[in-house]
Coordinates of C-alpha atoms in Angstrom, one line a residue:
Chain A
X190 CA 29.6 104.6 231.8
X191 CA 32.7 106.4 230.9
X192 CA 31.9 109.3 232.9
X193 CA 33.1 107.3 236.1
X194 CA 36.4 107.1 234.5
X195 CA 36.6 111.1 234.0
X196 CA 38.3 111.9 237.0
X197 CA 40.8 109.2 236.9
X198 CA 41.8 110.0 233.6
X199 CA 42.4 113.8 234.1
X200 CA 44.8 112.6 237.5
X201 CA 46.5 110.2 235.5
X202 CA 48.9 112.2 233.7
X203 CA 50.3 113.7 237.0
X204 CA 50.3 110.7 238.9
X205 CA 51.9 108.9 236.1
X206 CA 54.9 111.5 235.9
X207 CA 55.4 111.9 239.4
X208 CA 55.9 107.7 239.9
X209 CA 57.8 107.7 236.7
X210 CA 60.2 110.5 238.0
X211 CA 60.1 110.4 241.5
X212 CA 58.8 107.2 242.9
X213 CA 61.1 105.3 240.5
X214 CA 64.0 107.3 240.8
X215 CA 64.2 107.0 244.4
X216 CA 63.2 103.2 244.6
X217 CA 66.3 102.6 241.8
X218 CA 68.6 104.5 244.3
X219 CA 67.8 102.9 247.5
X220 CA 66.8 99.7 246.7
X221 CA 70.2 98.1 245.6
X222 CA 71.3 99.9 249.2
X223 CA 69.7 96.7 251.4
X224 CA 71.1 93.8 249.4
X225 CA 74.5 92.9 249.5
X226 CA 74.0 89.0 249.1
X227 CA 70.8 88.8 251.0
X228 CA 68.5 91.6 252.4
X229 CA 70.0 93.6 255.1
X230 CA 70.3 97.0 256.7
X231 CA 74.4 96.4 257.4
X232 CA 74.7 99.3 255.2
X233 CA 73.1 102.1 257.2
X234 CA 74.3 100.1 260.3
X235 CA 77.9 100.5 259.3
X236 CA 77.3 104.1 258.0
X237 CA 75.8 105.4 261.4
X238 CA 78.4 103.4 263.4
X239 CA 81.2 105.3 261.5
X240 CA 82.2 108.2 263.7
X241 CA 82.8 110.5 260.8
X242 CA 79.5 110.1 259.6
X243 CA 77.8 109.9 262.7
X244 CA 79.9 113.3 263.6
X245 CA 77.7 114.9 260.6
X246 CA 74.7 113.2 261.5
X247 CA 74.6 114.4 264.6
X248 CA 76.0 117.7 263.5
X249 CA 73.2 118.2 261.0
X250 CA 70.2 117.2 263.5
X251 CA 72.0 120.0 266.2
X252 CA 72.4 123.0 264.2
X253 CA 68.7 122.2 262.5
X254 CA 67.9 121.7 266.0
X255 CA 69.4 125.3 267.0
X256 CA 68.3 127.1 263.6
X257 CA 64.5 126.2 265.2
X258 CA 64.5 127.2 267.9
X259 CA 66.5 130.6 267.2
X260 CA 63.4 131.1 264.9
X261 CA 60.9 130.3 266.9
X262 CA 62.4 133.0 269.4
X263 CA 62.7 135.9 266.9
X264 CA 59.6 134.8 264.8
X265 CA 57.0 134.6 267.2
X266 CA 57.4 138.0 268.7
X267 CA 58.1 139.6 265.4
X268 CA 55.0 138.1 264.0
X269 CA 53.1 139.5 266.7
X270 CA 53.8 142.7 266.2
X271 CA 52.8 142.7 262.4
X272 CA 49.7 141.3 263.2
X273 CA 48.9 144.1 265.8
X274 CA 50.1 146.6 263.0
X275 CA 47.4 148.2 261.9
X276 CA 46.6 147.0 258.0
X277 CA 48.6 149.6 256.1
X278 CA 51.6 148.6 257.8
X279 CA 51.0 145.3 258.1
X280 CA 51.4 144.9 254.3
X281 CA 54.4 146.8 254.1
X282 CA 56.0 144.8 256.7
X283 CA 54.6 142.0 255.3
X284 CA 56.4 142.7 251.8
X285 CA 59.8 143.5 253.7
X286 CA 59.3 139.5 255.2
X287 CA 58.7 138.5 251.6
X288 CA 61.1 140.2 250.1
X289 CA 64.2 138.2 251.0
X290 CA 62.4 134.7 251.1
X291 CA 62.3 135.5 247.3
X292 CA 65.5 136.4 247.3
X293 CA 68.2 133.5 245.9
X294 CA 69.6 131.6 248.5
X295 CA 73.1 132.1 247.3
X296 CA 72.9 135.8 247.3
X297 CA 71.6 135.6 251.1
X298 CA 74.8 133.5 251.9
X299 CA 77.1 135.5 250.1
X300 CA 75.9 138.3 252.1
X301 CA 77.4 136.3 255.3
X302 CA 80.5 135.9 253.8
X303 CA 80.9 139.5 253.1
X304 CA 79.9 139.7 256.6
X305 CA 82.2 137.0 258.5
X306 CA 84.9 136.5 256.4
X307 CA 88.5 136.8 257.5
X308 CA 89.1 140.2 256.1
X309 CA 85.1 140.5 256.4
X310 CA 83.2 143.6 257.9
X311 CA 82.5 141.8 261.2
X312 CA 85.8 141.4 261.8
X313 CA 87.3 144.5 260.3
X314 CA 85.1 146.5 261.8
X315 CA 85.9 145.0 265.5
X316 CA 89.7 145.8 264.6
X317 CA 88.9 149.4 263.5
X318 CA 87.2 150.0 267.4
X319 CA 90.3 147.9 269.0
X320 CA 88.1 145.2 270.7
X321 CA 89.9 142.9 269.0
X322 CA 93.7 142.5 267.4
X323 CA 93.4 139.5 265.1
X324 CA 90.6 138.2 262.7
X325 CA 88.3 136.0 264.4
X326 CA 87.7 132.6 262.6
X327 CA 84.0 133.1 261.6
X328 CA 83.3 131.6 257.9
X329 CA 83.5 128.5 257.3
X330 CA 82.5 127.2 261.7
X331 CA 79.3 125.6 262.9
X332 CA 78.3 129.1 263.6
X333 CA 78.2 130.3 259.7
X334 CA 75.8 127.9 259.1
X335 CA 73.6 128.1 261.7
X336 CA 73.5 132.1 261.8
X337 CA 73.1 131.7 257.7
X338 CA 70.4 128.9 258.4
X339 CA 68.5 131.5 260.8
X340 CA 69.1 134.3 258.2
X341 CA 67.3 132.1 255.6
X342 CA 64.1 130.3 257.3
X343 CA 63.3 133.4 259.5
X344 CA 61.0 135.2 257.2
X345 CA 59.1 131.6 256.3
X346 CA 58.7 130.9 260.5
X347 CA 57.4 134.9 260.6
X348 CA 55.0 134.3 257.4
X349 CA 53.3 131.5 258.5
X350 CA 52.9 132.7 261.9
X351 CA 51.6 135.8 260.9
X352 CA 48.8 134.2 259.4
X353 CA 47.7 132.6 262.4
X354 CA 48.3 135.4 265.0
X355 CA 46.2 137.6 262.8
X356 CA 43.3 135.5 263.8
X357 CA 43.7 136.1 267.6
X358 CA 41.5 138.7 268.6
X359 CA 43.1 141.6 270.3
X360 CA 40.8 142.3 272.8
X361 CA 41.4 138.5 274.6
X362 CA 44.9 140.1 275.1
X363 CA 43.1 142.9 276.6
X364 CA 40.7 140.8 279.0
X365 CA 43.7 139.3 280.3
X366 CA 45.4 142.3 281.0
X367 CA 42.4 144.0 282.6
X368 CA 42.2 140.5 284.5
X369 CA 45.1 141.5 286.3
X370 CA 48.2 139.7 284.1
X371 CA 50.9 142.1 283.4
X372 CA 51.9 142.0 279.2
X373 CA 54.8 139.8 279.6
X374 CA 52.5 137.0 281.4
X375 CA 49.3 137.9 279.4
X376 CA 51.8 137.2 276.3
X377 CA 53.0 133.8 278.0
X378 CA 49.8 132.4 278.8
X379 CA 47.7 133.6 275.9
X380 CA 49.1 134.5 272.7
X381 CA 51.5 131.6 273.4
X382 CA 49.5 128.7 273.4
X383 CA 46.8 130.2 270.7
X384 CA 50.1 130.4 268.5
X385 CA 51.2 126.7 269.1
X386 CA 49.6 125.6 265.5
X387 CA 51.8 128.2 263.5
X388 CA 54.8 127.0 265.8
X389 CA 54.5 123.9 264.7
X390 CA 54.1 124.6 261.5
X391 CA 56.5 127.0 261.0
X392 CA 58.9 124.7 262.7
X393 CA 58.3 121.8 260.3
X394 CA 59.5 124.3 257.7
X395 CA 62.5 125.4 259.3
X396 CA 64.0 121.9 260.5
X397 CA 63.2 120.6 257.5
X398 CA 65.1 123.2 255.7
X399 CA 67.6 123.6 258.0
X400 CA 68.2 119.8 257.6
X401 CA 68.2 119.1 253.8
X402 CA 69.4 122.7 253.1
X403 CA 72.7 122.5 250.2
X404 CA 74.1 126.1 249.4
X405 CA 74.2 127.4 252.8
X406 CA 76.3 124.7 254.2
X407 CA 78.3 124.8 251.3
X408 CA 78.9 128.1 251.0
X409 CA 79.2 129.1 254.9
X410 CA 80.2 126.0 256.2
X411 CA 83.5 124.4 253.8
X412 CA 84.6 121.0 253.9
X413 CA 84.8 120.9 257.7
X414 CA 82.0 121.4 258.5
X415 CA 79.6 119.4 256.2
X416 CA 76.4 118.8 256.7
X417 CA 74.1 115.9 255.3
X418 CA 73.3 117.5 251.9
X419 CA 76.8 118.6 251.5
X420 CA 77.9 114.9 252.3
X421 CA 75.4 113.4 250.3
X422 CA 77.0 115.5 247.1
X423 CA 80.6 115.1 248.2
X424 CA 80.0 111.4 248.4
X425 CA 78.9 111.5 244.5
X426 CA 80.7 113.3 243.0
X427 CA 83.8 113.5 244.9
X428 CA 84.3 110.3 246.0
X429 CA 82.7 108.4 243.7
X430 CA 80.2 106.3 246.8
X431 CA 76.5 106.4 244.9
X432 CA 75.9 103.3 248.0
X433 CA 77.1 106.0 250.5
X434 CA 75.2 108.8 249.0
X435 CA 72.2 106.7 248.3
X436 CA 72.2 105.7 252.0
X437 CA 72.7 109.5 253.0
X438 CA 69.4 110.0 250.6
X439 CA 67.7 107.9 252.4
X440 CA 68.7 109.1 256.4
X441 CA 67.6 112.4 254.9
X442 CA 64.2 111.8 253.8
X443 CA 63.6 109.2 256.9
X444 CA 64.6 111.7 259.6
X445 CA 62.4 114.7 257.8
X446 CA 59.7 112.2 257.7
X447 CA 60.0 111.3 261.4
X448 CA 60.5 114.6 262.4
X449 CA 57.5 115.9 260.9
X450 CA 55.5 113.1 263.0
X451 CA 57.1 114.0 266.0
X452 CA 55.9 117.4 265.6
X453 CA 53.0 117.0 264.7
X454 CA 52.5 114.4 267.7
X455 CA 53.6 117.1 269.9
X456 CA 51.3 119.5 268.5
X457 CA 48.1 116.9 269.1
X458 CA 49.3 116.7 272.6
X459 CA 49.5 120.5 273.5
X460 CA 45.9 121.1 271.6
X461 CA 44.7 118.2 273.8
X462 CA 46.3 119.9 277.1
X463 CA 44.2 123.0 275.8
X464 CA 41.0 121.4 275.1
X465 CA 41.2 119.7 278.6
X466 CA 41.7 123.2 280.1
X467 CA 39.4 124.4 278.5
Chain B
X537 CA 45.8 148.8 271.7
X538 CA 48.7 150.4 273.6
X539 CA 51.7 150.9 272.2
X540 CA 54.7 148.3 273.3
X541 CA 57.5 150.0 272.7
X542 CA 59.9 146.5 274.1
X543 CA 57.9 144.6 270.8
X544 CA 58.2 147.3 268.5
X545 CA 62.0 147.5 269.7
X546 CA 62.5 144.0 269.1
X547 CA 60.4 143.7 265.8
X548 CA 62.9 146.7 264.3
X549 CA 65.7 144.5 265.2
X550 CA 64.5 141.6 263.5
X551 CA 63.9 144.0 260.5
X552 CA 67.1 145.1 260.4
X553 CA 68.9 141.8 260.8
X554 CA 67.5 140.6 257.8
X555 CA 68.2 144.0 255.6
X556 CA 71.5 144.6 256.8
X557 CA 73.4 142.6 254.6
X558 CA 71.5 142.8 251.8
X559 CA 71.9 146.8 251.8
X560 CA 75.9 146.0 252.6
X561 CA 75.5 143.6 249.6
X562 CA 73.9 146.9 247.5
X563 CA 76.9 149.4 248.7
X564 CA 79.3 147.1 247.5
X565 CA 78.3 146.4 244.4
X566 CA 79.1 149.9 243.8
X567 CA 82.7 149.9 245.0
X568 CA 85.8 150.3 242.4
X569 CA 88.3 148.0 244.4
X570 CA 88.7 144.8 243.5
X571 CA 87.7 142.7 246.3
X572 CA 84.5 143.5 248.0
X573 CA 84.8 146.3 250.8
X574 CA 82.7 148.5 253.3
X575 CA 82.7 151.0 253.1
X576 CA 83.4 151.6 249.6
X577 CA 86.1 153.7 248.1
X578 CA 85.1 155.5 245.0
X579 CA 81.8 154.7 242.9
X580 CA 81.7 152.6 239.3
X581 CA 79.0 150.6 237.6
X582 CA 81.8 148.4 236.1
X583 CA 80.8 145.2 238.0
X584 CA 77.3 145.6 236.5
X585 CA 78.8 145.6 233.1
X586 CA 81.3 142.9 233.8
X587 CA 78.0 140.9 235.0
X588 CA 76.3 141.2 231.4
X589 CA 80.2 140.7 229.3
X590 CA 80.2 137.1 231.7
X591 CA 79.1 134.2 229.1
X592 CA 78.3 131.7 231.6
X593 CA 76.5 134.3 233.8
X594 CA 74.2 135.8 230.5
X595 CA 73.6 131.8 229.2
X596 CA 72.6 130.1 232.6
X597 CA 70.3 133.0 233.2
X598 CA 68.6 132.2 229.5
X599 CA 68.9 128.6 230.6
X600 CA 67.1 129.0 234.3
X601 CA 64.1 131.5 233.0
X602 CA 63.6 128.8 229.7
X603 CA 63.6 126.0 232.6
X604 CA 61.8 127.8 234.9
X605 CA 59.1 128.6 232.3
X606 CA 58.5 125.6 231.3
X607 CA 58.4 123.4 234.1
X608 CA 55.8 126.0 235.2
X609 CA 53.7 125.4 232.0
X610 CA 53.9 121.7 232.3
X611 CA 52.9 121.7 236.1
X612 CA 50.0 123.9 235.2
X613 CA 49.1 121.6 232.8
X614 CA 48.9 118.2 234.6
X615 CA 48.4 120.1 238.3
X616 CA 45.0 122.1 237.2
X617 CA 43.2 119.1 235.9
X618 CA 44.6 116.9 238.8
X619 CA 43.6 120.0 241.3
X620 CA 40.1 120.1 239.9
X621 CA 39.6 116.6 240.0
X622 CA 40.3 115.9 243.5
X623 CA 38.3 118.7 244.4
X624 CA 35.6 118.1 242.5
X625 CA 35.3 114.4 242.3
X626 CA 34.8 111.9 244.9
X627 CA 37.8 110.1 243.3
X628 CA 38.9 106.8 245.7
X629 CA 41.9 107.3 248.0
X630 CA 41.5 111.5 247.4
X631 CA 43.8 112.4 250.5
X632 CA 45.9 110.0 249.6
X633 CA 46.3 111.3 246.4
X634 CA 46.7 114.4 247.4
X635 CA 49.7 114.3 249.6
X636 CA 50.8 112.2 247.1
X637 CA 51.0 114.8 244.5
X638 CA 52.4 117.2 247.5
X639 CA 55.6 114.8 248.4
X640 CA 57.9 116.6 245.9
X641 CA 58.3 118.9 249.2
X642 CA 58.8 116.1 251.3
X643 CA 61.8 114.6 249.3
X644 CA 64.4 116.4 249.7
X645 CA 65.6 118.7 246.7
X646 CA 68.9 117.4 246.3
X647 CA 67.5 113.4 246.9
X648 CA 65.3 114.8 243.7
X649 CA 68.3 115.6 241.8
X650 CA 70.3 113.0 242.5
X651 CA 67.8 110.3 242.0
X652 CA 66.7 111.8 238.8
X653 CA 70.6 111.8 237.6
X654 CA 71.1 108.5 238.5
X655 CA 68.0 106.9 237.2
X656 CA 67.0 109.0 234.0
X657 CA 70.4 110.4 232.7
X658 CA 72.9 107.6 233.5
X659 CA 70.7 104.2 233.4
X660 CA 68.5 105.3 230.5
X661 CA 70.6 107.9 228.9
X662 CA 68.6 110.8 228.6
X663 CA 69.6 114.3 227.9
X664 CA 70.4 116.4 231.1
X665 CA 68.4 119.1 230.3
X666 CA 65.2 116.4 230.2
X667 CA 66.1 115.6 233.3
X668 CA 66.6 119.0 234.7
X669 CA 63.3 120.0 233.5
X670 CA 61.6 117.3 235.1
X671 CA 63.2 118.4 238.2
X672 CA 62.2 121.5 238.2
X673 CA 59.3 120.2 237.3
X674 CA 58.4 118.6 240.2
X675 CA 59.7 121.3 242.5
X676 CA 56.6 123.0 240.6
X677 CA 53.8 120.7 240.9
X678 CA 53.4 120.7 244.8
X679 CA 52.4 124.4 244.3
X680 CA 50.1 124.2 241.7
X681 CA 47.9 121.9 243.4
X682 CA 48.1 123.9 246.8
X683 CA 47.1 127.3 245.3
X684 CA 45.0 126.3 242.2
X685 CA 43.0 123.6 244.8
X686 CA 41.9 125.9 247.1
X687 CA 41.1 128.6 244.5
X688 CA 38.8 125.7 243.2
X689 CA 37.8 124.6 246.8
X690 CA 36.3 128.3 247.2
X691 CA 34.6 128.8 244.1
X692 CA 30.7 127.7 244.2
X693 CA 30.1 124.1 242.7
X694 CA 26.3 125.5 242.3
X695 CA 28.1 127.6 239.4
X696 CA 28.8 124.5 237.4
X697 CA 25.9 122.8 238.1
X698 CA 24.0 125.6 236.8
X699 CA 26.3 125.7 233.7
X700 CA 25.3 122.1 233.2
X701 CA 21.5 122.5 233.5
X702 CA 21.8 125.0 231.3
X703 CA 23.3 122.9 228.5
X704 CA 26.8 122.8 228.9
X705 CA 29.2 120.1 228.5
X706 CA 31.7 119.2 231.2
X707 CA 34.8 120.4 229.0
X708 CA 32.7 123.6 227.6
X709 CA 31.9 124.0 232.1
X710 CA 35.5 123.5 232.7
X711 CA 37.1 126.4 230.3
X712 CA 33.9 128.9 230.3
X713 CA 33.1 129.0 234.1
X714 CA 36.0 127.2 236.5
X715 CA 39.0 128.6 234.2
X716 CA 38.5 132.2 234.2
X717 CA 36.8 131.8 237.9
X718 CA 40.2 130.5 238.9
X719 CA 42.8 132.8 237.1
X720 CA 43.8 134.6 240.2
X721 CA 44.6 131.0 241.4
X722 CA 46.4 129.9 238.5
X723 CA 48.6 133.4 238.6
X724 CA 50.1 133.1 241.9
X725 CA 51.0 129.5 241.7
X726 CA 52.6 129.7 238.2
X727 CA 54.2 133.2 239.8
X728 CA 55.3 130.6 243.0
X729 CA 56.5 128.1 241.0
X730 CA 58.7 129.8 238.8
X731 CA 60.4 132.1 241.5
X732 CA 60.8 128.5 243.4
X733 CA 62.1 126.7 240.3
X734 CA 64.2 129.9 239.4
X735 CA 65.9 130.0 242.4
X736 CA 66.4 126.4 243.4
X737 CA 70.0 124.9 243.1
X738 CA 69.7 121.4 244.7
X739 CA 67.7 119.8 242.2
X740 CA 70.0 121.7 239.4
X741 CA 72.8 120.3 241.7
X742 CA 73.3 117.0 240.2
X743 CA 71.9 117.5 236.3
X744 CA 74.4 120.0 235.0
X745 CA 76.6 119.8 232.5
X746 CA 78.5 121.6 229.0
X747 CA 76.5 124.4 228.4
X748 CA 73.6 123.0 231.1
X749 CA 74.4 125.2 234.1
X750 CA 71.5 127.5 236.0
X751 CA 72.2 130.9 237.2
X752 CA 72.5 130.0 240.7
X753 CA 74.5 127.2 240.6
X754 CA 77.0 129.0 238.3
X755 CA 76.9 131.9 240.8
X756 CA 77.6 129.4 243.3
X757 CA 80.6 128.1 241.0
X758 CA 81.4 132.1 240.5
X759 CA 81.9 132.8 244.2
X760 CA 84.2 129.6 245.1
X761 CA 86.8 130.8 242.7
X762 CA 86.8 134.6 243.0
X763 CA 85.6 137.6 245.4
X764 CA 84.9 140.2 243.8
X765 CA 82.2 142.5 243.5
X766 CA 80.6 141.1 240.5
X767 CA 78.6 138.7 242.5
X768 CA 77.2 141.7 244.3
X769 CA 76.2 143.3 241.0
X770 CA 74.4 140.5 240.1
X771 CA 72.9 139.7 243.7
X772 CA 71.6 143.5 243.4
X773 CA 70.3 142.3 239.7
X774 CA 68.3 138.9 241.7
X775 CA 67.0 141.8 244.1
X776 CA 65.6 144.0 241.2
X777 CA 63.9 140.9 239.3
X778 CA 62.5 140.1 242.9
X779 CA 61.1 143.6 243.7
X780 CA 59.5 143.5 239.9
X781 CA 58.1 140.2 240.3
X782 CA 56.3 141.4 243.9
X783 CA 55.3 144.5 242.4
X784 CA 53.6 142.4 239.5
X785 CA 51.9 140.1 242.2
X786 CA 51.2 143.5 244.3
X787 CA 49.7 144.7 241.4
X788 CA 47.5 141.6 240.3
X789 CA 46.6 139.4 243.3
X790 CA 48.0 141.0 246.5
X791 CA 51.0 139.4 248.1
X792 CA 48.6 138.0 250.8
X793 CA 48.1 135.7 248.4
X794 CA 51.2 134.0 247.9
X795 CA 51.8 133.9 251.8

């Protein structure tokens, strides 16, 4: 019968564009990058042996790294408190996290470079008060990016947690505080772990970012500072290197693969840890 | 619940780190110097008409909503059926499939980009604007099938089945009961995947050219040549469209929705 054929047919004009314009695409690019005679990986070898690069590398896993973790920190709390709001506020507060996750990225890092630019308002506004004399080197540092980085992928760690701390039930934060914990440790121990899934998740979506991320390390970080994204694009256009920038494409989508395994492993482990405990 | 004054300290904080510079972004939009200042001196809305007398600014913009637009419509159009299908059919390899048509997210955007340049404009000569639209494109597709799949996932398969007893083709099942059932659906992803396409740059990135520039990318091009407040007049521009296209979702769906 033909009807068995029904559902293939009504996937096949998806699946058919996305290997004809993905798949493809990135097979053509990285293919050619392991033959050079024979089959061989001497050209991500030599690439990650190269200090330079490696300097980026590295500099791109830290700051992504640093970006999570600073997000994590602000987001989890934050999230908390709008899913305690009660429901009016909640989805005002929930409009205001929106709100500049739908804004461009560009126009969220050109804010920061209103902000920390030499004759910025950071720095002007610390000469006005005297605490300092000269302009402090802000824009275009490690620290542009990563405070840009923050600045972008907070709202998306808030959102997604928000969603699963709405599900905790308030009064288990309750039982543990008539149990004796003070808020601080009844936080800790309760709304901590029960969060761990949104963590992860949330996480995922900010290192991820973080690490393929173009305008913000473009625009906050110059050509010191580059990033992989930034390097990838320098090494195509500027210098000419499609076999370096096909290699970078590659490091890119491997690391944001293995990192989302890694994650994911950790976040098997901890439910594990709670199941046991439980 | 008691009130924590700490958390609601903290969560005000957070608040106001991310509308600070967006409100100093506002201010200075307004300003009549020539490079961008804060406080202001003076008030003019010439930077708002300088924004709309800019060429490149008013065609990119035509350029991103046409793109935008229609790499919506042609996700819609392959991502519904291909949503419905692998939640309605026990099609072989199903979650394989699935993350399959999800890895558009996985690859990184500007990977997309430059793959696409590399194998579609310069080895078989397309046009850059085919190219960009299939970019944007795929940046699409990965929302489509979240939203519009689990609109389908929740809506009654007893429905159809009903539909069919009752004398209905499959195709007659498909537009008179899932379709409108799954409008809402359909809404906020095509709502998603245009502000996603609309705002992306690193697919763009690589698949400009003469006259084939979005608006982001040549506000990125704007602002490493030149600081002055016409970028914030824009920017404050981006904002309205943004609080318009909330208040549209508000309106329709509820934000929750999209989040």
């Amino acid at each position: 019968m033909t009807h068995r054929r029904i559902p293939y047919i009504i996937l096949a004009p998806g699946l058919i564009l996305l290997i004809l314009f993905l798949v493809l695409p990135l097979v053509s690019i990285i293919f050619p990058t392991f033959f050079d005679g024979g089959f061989t990986f001497s050209n991500y070898t030599s690439f990650l042996k190269d200090e330079y690069n490696f300097s980026i590398f590295w500099r791109t896993l830290k700051i992504s790294l640093i970006v999570t973790a600073i997000c994590v920190i602000f987001g989890v709390p934050t999230a908390y408190y709008i899913s305690q709001s009660p429901k009016k506020w909640r989805s005002l507060l929930m409009s205001l996290t929106l709100f500049p996750l739908l804004t461009n990225s560009v126009v969220r890092s050109f804010a920061w470079i209103t902000l920390l630019g030499q004759d910025g308002i950071v720095n002007n506004g610390l000469m006005k008060i005297g605490l300092i004399s000269e302009p402090l080197t802000l824009l275009y540092t490690e620290f542009a990016i990563t405070i840009g980085s923050v600045y972008l992928f907070l709202p998306l760690m808030v959102i997604t947690l928000v969603g699963i701390l709405e599900n905790i039930d308030s009064e288990i934060m309750e039982a543990a505080e008539t149990l004796g914990a003070n808020r601080v440790v009844a936080f800790a121990k309760v709304i901590l772990p029960l969060s761990v899934p949104g963590i992860i998740v949330g996480s995922i979506l900010v290192f991820t970012g973080t690490l393929t991320a173009y305008t913000t390390p473009q625009l906050l970080g110059g050509n010191r500072n580059m990033m992989l994204a930034t390097f990838l694009y320098q090494n195509a256009t500027a210098l000419g290197n499609w076999q370096g920038a096909s290699v970078i494409a590659l490091i890119m989508i491997v690391t944001t693969v293995v990192v989302m395994k890694l994650f994911n492993w950790i976040a098997n482990r901890l439910d594990k840890r709670g199941e046991a405990r439980a | 619940m008691r009130k924590n004054v700490g958390l609601r300290i903290f969560a005000c904080l957070v608040f106001a780190f991310l509308f600070i510079p967006l409100i100093i972004i506002v201010v200075t939009s307004f300003g009549t110097s020539s490079t961008i200042q804060f406080p202001i001196e003076g008030f003019t809305l010439d930077w708002y008409s300088k924004v709309f007398k800019n060429e490149s600014f008013m065609n990119s913009f035509a350029l991103s909503l046409k793109i935008a637009l229609f790499a919506t419509v042609l996700a819609l159009l392959v991502g519904v059926p291909a949503a419905y299908s692998l939640a309605r059919h026990n099609v072989f390899g199903r979650n394989w499939i699935k993350s399959f048509f999800l890895s558009p997210t996985i690859v990184p955007g500007l990977v997309v980009g430059y793959s696409l340049y590399q194998f579609v404009v310069i080895q078989f000569q397309f046009p850059i604007i085919q190219g960009l639209l299939l970019g944007h494109f795929l940046v699409c597709l990965p929302y489509v099938i979240r939203v519009v799949g689990s609109t389908i996932e929740q809506l009654d398969f007893s429905i159809e089945e009903v539909s069919w007893t009752l004398g209905c083709t499959k195709l007659q099942t498909f537009s008179k009961i899932v379709l409108p059932n799954i409008t809402s659906g359909i809404f906020a992803s095509f709502m998603l995947a245009f502000i996603n396409s609309f705002n992306n740059i690193p697919v763009s990135q690589f698949l400009s050219g003469p006259g084939v520039t979005m608006l982001p990318t040549s506000l990125m091009n704007y602002i490493e040549y030149n600081y002055d407040p016409s970028v914030s007049a824009l920017s404050v521009i981006l904002m309205l469209g943004t609080i318009v296209l909330m208040f549209i979702i508000e309106k329709t769906l509820g934000l929750a929705s999209i989040s």
